């Protein structure tokens, strides 16, 4: 076998090994990328009335959050921020509106962006109850 064929076979074997690695991973997609929803909502609930104000801001289409609520949102883990602002009507656009409002209170939040999660058939993960 020539060096070209040997190099090609080595490259193909390496590419195949890399391609199948996630399929045999011990940790699944959800464990890697999905937060525990209860922990996300609990973090926001640390500020009195935050969850109520958060939902009301969405329904009334007018952001009205306390500084404490903005700080609670700021304290969310990266996974929670992505998860919260990519669920149903809690869109990245809503997340960016919250970011803009919280900035007026002196609380800096990262921008929100779309993340596509695999189908989630567990309805209890969509809300804090």
mmCIF file of C-alpha atoms in Angstrom:
data_model
loop_
_atom_site.group_PDB
_atom_site.id
_atom_site.type_symbol
_atom_site.label_atom_id
_atom_site.label_comp_id
_atom_site.label_asym_id
_atom_site.label_seq_id
_atom_site.Cartn_x
_atom_site.Cartn_y
_atom_site.Cartn_z
ATOM 1 C CA UNK A 1 0.000 0.000 0.000
ATOM 2 C CA UNK A 2 1.347 3.406 -0.953
ATOM 3 C CA UNK A 3 1.631 6.325 1.434
ATOM 4 C CA UNK A 4 -1.351 8.057 -0.192
ATOM 5 C CA UNK A 5 -3.650 5.071 0.417
ATOM 6 C CA UNK A 6 -2.352 4.692 3.987
ATOM 7 C CA UNK A 7 -2.920 8.399 4.675
ATOM 8 C CA UNK A 8 -6.396 8.225 3.148
ATOM 9 C CA UNK A 9 -7.345 5.165 5.237
ATOM 10 C CA UNK A 10 -6.023 6.819 8.395
ATOM 11 C CA UNK A 11 -7.974 9.989 7.611
ATOM 12 C CA UNK A 12 -11.196 8.052 6.956
ATOM 13 C CA UNK A 13 -10.795 6.012 10.150
ATOM 14 C CA UNK A 14 -10.228 9.183 12.174
ATOM 15 C CA UNK A 15 -13.215 10.929 10.548
ATOM 16 C CA UNK A 16 -15.427 7.931 11.288
ATOM 17 C CA UNK A 17 -14.262 7.800 14.914
ATOM 18 C CA UNK A 18 -15.016 11.500 15.384
ATOM 19 C CA UNK A 19 -18.411 11.165 13.683
ATOM 20 C CA UNK A 20 -19.627 8.328 15.935
ATOM 21 C CA UNK A 21 -18.227 9.618 19.236
ATOM 22 C CA UNK A 22 -21.390 11.572 20.261
ATOM 23 C CA UNK A 23 -23.503 8.484 19.561
ATOM 24 C CA UNK A 24 -21.613 6.561 22.237
ATOM 25 C CA UNK A 25 -21.270 9.407 24.708
ATOM 26 C CA UNK A 26 -22.159 8.545 28.298
ATOM 27 C CA UNK A 27 -23.765 11.956 28.829
ATOM 28 C CA UNK A 28 -26.825 12.615 26.680
ATOM 29 C CA UNK A 29 -27.824 15.821 24.909
ATOM 30 C CA UNK A 30 -30.166 16.925 27.675
ATOM 31 C CA UNK A 31 -27.591 16.450 30.412
ATOM 32 C CA UNK A 32 -25.086 18.503 28.451
ATOM 33 C CA UNK A 33 -27.288 21.361 27.323
ATOM 34 C CA UNK A 34 -30.555 21.407 29.261
ATOM 35 C CA UNK A 35 -30.744 22.981 32.700
ATOM 36 C CA UNK A 36 -33.023 21.800 35.447
ATOM 37 C CA UNK A 37 -36.074 24.048 34.819
ATOM 38 C CA UNK A 38 -37.038 24.086 38.492
ATOM 39 C CA UNK A 39 -33.628 25.551 39.378
ATOM 40 C CA UNK A 40 -34.035 28.233 36.709
ATOM 41 C CA UNK A 41 -37.460 29.325 37.993
ATOM 42 C CA UNK A 42 -36.287 29.054 41.626
ATOM 43 C CA UNK A 43 -33.391 31.420 40.872
ATOM 44 C CA UNK A 44 -35.798 33.980 39.423
ATOM 45 C CA UNK A 45 -38.184 33.494 42.330
ATOM 46 C CA UNK A 46 -35.483 34.626 44.782
ATOM 47 C CA UNK A 47 -36.561 38.184 44.031
ATOM 48 C CA UNK A 48 -40.006 38.780 45.493
ATOM 49 C CA UNK A 49 -42.672 38.896 42.795
ATOM 50 C CA UNK A 50 -40.165 38.338 39.985
ATOM 51 C CA UNK A 51 -41.932 35.429 38.298
ATOM 52 C CA UNK A 52 -45.275 37.242 38.484
ATOM 53 C CA UNK A 53 -43.767 40.418 37.034
ATOM 54 C CA UNK A 54 -41.914 38.410 34.385
ATOM 55 C CA UNK A 55 -45.126 36.739 33.181
ATOM 56 C CA UNK A 56 -47.117 39.979 33.501
ATOM 57 C CA UNK A 57 -44.533 41.801 31.374
ATOM 58 C CA UNK A 58 -45.090 39.281 28.626
ATOM 59 C CA UNK A 59 -48.881 39.299 28.826
ATOM 60 C CA UNK A 60 -49.216 43.072 29.145
ATOM 61 C CA UNK A 61 -46.517 43.650 26.516
ATOM 62 C CA UNK A 62 -44.851 46.160 28.803
ATOM 63 C CA UNK A 63 -41.708 45.236 30.702
ATOM 64 C CA UNK A 64 -41.977 46.141 34.362
ATOM 65 C CA UNK A 65 -39.444 44.364 36.535
ATOM 66 C CA UNK A 66 -37.767 45.306 39.784
ATOM 67 C CA UNK A 67 -34.024 45.752 40.025
ATOM 68 C CA UNK A 68 -33.978 42.605 42.178
ATOM 69 C CA UNK A 69 -35.727 40.673 39.432
ATOM 70 C CA UNK A 70 -33.221 41.898 36.858
ATOM 71 C CA UNK A 71 -30.426 40.829 39.191
ATOM 72 C CA UNK A 72 -32.066 37.408 39.610
ATOM 73 C CA UNK A 73 -32.220 37.038 35.824
ATOM 74 C CA UNK A 74 -28.610 38.186 35.627
ATOM 75 C CA UNK A 75 -27.730 35.439 38.141
ATOM 76 C CA UNK A 76 -29.192 32.680 35.984
ATOM 77 C CA UNK A 77 -26.698 30.186 34.623
ATOM 78 C CA UNK A 78 -25.903 30.414 30.914
ATOM 79 C CA UNK A 79 -27.984 27.272 30.321
ATOM 80 C CA UNK A 80 -30.955 28.753 32.191
ATOM 81 C CA UNK A 81 -30.805 32.057 30.292
ATOM 82 C CA UNK A 82 -30.828 30.224 26.976
ATOM 83 C CA UNK A 83 -33.604 27.886 28.134
ATOM 84 C CA UNK A 84 -35.834 30.608 29.633
ATOM 85 C CA UNK A 85 -35.670 32.836 26.549
ATOM 86 C CA UNK A 86 -36.331 30.019 24.067
ATOM 87 C CA UNK A 87 -39.579 28.611 25.497
ATOM 88 C CA UNK A 88 -42.976 29.321 23.972
ATOM 89 C CA UNK A 89 -43.717 33.039 24.126
ATOM 90 C CA UNK A 90 -40.488 33.704 26.045
ATOM 91 C CA UNK A 91 -38.590 34.368 22.847
ATOM 92 C CA UNK A 92 -35.094 35.775 22.333
ATOM 93 C CA UNK A 93 -36.814 38.994 21.237
ATOM 94 C CA UNK A 94 -38.578 39.172 24.613
ATOM 95 C CA UNK A 95 -35.223 38.420 26.244
ATOM 96 C CA UNK A 96 -33.660 41.361 24.459
ATOM 97 C CA UNK A 97 -36.529 43.610 25.595
ATOM 98 C CA UNK A 98 -35.900 42.461 29.177
ATOM 99 C CA UNK A 99 -32.190 43.146 28.642
ATOM 100 C CA UNK A 100 -32.946 46.687 27.459
ATOM 101 C CA UNK A 101 -35.261 47.351 30.387
ATOM 102 C CA UNK A 102 -32.811 45.959 32.948
ATOM 103 C CA UNK A 103 -30.054 48.125 31.457
ATOM 104 C CA UNK A 104 -32.107 51.199 32.428
ATOM 105 C CA UNK A 105 -31.859 49.931 36.018
ATOM 106 C CA UNK A 106 -28.104 49.434 35.728
ATOM 107 C CA UNK A 107 -28.208 45.643 35.393
ATOM 108 C CA UNK A 108 -26.352 44.283 32.358
ATOM 109 C CA UNK A 109 -27.701 41.118 30.733
ATOM 110 C CA UNK A 110 -26.230 39.230 27.769
ATOM 111 C CA UNK A 111 -28.112 39.319 24.463
ATOM 112 C CA UNK A 112 -30.640 36.555 23.843
ATOM 113 C CA UNK A 113 -30.429 34.377 20.766
ATOM 114 C CA UNK A 114 -32.330 31.470 19.221
ATOM 115 C CA UNK A 115 -31.342 27.981 20.293
ATOM 116 C CA UNK A 116 -33.232 25.032 18.926
ATOM 117 C CA UNK A 117 -33.844 22.308 21.493
ATOM 118 C CA UNK A 118 -34.918 18.780 20.596
ATOM 119 C CA UNK A 119 -38.624 18.089 21.062
ATOM 120 C CA UNK A 120 -39.457 18.252 24.754
ATOM 121 C CA UNK A 121 -42.513 16.162 25.603
ATOM 122 C CA UNK A 122 -42.336 16.828 29.336
ATOM 123 C CA UNK A 123 -44.939 19.560 29.999
ATOM 124 C CA UNK A 124 -43.742 20.006 33.587
ATOM 125 C CA UNK A 125 -40.438 21.380 32.284
ATOM 126 C CA UNK A 126 -42.173 24.343 30.633
ATOM 127 C CA UNK A 127 -43.177 26.086 33.850
ATOM 128 C CA UNK A 128 -42.142 26.316 37.455
ATOM 129 C CA UNK A 129 -44.970 24.217 38.944
#
